[in-house]
Each structure stands twice: as C-alpha cells, then as structure tokens.
CSV table of C-alpha atoms in Angstrom, one decimal:
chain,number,residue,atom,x,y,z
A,1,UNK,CA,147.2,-81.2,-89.8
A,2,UNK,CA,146.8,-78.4,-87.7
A,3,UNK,CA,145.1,-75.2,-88.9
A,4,UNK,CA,141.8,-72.8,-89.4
A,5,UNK,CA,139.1,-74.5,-91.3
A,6,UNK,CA,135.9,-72.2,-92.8
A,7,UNK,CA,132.8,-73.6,-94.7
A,8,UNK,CA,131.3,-73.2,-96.2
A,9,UNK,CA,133.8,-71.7,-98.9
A,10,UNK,CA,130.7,-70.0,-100.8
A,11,UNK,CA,127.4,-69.2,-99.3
A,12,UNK,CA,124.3,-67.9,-101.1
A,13,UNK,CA,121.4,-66.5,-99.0
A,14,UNK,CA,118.5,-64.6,-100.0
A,15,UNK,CA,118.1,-60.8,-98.7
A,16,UNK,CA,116.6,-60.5,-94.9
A,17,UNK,CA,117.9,-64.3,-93.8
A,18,UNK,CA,120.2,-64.5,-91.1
A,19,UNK,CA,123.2,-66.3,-91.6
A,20,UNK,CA,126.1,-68.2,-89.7
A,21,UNK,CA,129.4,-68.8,-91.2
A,22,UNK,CA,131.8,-71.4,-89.1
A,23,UNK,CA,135.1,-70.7,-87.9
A,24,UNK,CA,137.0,-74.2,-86.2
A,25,UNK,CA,140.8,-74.0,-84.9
A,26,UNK,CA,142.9,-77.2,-84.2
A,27,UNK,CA,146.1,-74.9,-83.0
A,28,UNK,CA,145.4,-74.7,-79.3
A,29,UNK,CA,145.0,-70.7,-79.6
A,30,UNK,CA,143.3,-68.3,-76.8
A,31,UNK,CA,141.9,-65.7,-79.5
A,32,UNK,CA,140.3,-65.3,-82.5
A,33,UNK,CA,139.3,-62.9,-85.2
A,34,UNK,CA,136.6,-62.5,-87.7
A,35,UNK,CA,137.1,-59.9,-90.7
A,36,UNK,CA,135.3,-58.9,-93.5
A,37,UNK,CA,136.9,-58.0,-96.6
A,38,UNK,CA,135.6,-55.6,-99.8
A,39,UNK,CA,136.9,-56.0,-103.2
A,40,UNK,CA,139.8,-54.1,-103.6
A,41,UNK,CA,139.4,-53.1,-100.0
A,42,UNK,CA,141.4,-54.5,-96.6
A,43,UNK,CA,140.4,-56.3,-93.6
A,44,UNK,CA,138.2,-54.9,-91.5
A,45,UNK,CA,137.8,-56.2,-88.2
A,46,UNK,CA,134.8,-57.0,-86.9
A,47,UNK,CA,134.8,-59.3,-83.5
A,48,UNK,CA,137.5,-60.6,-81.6
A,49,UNK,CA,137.4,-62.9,-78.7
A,50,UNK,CA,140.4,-63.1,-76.3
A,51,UNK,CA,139.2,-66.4,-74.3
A,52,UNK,CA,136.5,-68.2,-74.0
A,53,UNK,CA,132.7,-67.0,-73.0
A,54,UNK,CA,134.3,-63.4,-73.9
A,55,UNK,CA,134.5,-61.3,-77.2
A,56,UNK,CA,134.4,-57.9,-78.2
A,57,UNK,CA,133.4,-55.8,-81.2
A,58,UNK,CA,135.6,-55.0,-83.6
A,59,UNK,CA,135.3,-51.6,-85.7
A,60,UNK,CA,132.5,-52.8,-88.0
A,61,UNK,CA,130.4,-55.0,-85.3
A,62,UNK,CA,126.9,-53.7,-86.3
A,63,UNK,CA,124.5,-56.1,-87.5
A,64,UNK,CA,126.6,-59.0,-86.7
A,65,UNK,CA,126.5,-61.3,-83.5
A,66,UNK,CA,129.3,-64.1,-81.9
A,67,UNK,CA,130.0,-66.5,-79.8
A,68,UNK,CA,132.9,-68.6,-78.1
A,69,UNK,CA,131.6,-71.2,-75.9
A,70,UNK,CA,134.3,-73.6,-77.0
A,71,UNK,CA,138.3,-72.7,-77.5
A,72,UNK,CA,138.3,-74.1,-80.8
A,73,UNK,CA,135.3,-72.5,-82.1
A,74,UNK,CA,134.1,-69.0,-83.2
A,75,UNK,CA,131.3,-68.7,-85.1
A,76,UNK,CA,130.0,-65.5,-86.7
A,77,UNK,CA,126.4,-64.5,-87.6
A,78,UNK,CA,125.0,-62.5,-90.1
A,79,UNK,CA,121.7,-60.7,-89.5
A,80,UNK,CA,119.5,-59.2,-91.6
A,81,UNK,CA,120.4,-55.8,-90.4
A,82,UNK,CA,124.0,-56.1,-91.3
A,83,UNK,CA,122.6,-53.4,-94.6
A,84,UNK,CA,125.4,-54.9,-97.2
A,85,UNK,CA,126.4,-58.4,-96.0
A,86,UNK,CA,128.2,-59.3,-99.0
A,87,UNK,CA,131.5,-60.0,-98.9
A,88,UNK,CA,134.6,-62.1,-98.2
A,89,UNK,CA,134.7,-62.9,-94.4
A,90,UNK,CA,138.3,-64.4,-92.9
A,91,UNK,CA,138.7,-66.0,-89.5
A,92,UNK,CA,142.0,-66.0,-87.7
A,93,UNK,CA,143.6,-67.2,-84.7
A,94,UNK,CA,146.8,-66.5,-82.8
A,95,UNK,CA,148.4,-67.6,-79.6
A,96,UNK,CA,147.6,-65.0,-77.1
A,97,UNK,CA,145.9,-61.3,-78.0
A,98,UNK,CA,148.0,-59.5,-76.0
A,99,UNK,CA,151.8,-61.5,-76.3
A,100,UNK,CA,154.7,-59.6,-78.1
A,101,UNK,CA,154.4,-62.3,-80.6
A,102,UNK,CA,150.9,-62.1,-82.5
A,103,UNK,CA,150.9,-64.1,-86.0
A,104,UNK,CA,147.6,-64.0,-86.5
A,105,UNK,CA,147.2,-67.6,-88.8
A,106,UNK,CA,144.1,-67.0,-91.4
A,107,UNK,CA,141.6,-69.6,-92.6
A,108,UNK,CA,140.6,-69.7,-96.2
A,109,UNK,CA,137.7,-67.4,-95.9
A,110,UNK,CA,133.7,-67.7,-96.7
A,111,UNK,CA,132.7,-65.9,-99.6
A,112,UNK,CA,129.2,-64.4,-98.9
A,113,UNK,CA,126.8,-63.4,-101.0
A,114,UNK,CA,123.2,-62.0,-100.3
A,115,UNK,CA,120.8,-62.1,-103.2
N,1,UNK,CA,146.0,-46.4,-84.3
N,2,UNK,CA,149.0,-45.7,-86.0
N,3,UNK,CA,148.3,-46.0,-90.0
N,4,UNK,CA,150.3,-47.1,-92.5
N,5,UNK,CA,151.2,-45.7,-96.2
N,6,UNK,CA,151.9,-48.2,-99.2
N,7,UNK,CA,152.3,-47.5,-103.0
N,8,UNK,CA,149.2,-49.1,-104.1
N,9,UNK,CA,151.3,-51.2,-106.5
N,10,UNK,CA,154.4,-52.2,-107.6
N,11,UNK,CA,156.8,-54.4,-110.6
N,12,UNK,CA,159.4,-55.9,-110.1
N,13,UNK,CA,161.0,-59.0,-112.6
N,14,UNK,CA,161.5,-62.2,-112.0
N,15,UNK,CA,164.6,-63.7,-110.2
N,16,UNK,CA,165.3,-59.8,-108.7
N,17,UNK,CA,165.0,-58.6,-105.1
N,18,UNK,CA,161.4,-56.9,-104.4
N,19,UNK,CA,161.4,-54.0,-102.3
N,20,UNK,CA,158.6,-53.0,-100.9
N,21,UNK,CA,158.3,-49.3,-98.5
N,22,UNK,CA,155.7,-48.7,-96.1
N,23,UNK,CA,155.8,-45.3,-93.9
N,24,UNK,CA,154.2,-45.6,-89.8
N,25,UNK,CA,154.9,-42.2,-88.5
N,26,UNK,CA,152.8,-42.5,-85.7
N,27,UNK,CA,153.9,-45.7,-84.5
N,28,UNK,CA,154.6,-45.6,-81.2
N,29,UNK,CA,157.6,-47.4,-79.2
N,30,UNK,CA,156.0,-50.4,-78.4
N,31,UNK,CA,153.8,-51.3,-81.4
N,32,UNK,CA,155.3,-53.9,-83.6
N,33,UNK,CA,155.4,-54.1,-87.4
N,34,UNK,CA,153.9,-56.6,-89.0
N,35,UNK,CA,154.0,-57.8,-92.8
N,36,UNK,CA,151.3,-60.1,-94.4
N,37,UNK,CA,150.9,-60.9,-98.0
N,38,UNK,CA,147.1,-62.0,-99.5
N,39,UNK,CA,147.5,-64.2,-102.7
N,40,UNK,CA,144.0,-63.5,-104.7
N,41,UNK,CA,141.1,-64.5,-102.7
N,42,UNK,CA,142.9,-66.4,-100.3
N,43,UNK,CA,143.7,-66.2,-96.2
N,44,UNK,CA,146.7,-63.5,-95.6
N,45,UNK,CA,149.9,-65.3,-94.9
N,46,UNK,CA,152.3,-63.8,-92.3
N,47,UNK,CA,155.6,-62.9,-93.7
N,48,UNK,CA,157.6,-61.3,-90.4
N,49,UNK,CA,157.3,-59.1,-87.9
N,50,UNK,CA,160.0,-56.5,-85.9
N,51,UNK,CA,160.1,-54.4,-83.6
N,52,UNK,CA,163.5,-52.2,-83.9
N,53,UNK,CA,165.9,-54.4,-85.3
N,54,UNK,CA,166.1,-55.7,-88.7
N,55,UNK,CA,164.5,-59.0,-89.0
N,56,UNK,CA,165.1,-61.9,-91.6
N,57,UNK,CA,163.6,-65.5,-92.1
N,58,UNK,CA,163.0,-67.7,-94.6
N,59,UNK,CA,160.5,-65.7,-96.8
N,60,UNK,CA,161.8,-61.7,-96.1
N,61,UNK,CA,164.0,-59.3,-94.6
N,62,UNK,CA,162.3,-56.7,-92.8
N,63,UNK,CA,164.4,-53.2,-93.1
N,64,UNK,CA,163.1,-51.0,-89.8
N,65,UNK,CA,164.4,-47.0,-90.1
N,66,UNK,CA,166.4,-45.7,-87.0
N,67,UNK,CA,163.6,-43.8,-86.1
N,68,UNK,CA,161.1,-46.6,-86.5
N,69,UNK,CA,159.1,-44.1,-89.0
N,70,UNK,CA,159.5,-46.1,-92.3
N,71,UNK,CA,160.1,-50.0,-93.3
N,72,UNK,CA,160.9,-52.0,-96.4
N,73,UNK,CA,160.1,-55.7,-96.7
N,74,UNK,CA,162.5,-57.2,-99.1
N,75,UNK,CA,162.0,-60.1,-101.2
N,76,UNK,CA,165.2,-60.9,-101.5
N,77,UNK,CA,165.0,-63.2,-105.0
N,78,UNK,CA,160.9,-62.6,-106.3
N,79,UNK,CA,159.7,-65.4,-108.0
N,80,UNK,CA,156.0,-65.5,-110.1
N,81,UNK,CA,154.3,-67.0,-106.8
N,82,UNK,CA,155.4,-63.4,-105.4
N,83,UNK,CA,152.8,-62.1,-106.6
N,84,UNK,CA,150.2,-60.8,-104.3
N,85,UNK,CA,149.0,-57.9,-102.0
N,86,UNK,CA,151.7,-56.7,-99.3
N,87,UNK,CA,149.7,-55.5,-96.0
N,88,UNK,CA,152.6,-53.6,-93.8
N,89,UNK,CA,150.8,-53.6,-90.4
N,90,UNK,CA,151.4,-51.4,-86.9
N,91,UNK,CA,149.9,-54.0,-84.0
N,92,UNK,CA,147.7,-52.1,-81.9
N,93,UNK,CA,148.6,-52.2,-78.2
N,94,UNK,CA,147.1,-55.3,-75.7
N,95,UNK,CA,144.3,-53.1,-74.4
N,96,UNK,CA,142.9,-53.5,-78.3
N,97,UNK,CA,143.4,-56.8,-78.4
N,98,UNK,CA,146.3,-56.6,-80.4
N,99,UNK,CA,144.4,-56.6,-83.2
N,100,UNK,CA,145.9,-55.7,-86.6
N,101,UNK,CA,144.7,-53.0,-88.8
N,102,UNK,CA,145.1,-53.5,-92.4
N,103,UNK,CA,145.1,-50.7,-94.6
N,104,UNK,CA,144.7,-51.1,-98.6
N,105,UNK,CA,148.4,-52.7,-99.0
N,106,UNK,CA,150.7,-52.6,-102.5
N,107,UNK,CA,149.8,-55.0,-104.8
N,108,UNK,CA,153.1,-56.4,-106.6
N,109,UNK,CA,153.3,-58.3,-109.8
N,110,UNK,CA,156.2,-60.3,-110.3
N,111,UNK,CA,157.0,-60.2,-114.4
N,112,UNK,CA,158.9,-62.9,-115.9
C-alpha cells in the first residue's frame, strides 16, 4: 500500500534529550512537510523540503533540525533547545511544492511528549 | 498570506447537508482554496480544492463566491463519521513552497 508511515506513534523523552521522529513516503513525491500541532491549536509549519539535499524552514523552525538525503525520507529532530517540544508532529507529502495541484497526503502523526 | 475566517464550531443532524463558510478576503487571483478535515488526533484528510469554479467530488462540493472572497464546503448528506475539524485553506504562492497555512478550523459535530 502506498502512503506516509510515522513511528513511533508515541514517544516519551526526558527534558534536555534530543530527539528524532521518522517520516518514510512510498508515493513517489518531490516534497515534504513536517508540522507541529497544539491542542486545540492548527498546524504549524515547521520545515519543508522541495527535493532532495534541500529544505527550508517553515514559520516555527527554531530548535529543530532536518534532513532529506533520500526522496522517500524526511526525518525531523528535536533538540533540546526547541523550549516546549511537546506536541503532536504530522509529516506530509505531495507531488510537486509548486504544481497547481498540491494535496498535501498526511501521515498519522508522532505524539511527543518531553518529561 | 492570505488568512482564513471559520466559525469555530458548528451542528448539523444526521442524514442533512453540512454547510460549512469560510471568508479569504485577501486571497489573491492565483491562490487556490483548499479544504481538509482532521478526525481527533489523526492525519488531516484532503477533501477538495478550487480555484474559481465550483468544485464537487465524491466527499464535498466546494461553493467559491464571484468574487473569490468567501467559500462553503458542503457536505452534501452528513453522516456521524462527519464529524471532525474543517481547515478551509488559501495555498500560499510556489515561491513559499506552496505550503498550506492552517488556521484554527470549525469543528462540526454531526448529531444523530
């Protein structure tokens, strides 16, 4: 089946531990998205890579860090100097960032939580 | 950006059309509207997406004013798995990405 996969689904770290939650896509998309989400709250975005070996920050990038060295792959770190790391964090892909036609398809999110 | 407005919540019963407004007056002519719902602590799903014409699939017709101003998604027969948050979302322009900005969305309960 193609799709977005995440894990772990829930994640416990203890306060000052950096942290890196995995994003893998199966669809053949150029970009991807990481967001963070606050009860109650909507998506923020926080990176965004268009293609390979290239990303950019998002409006909440501080304290986290990414990479794409592999089209099917975005993983997203969480340092300590992110100040209030929990939250729920969603990946998504699409076809193409800048194509008329941008459904965005969403994984099933990592639920972080810093003790 | 160009923001979006949403009631933060809406009713609607069971078995009736949902109709749900969202207001983009800043949009600008070549930012697309896009609709996602998030079912409790799951993934958003993508519902549709238009540009200046009305728009229907499977899942929704999407209603765009004249002047591109306002929308309504409509639900066209709501059902209990209906219920969920309702992002209505401008896509920002290539140079951004085309990333989506998601404001706080409506939250709809379907009532038997």
């Amino acid at each position: 089946d193609g799709g977005i996969t995440q894990s772990p689904k829930y994640l416990f770290r203890k306060e000052g531990q950096n942290v890196t939650l995995s994003c893998e896509q199966n669809l053949n998309h150029d970009a991807m998205y990481w967001y963070r989400q606050d009860p109650g709250q909507g998506l923020r975005l926080i990176y965004y890579s268009q293609i390979v070996n290239d990303f950019q920050k998002g409006d909440i990038a501080e304290g986290y860090s990414v990479s794409r060295e592999k089209k099917e792959s975005f993983p997203l770190t969480v340092t300590s100097a992110q100040k209030n790391p929990t939250a729920f964090y969603l990946c998504a892909s699409s076809i193409e960032a800048g194509s008329s036609y941008n459904e965005q398809f969403f994984g099933p999110g990592t639920r972080l939580t810093v003790l | 950006d160009a923001k979006t407005t949403q009631p933060p919540s809406m009713d609607c019963a069971e078995g009736r059309a949902a109709n749900l407004p969202c207001n983009h007056s800043t949009i600008s002519g070549n930012e697309y509207v896009y609709w996602y719902r998030q079912i409790h602590s799951q993934g958003p799903q993508y519902i549709i997406h238009g540009l200046k014409n009305n728009e229907t699939n499977e899942m929704a017709s999407l209603i765009i004013t004249e002047d591109r101003k306002s929308s309504t998604l409509i639900l066209p027969h709501a059902t209990l798995r209906d219920t969920a948050v309702y992002y209505c979302i401008v896509r920002a322009p290539y140079n951004q990405g085309g990333k989506l900005i998601f404001g706080q969305g409506t939250e709809l309960s379907v009532k038997p």
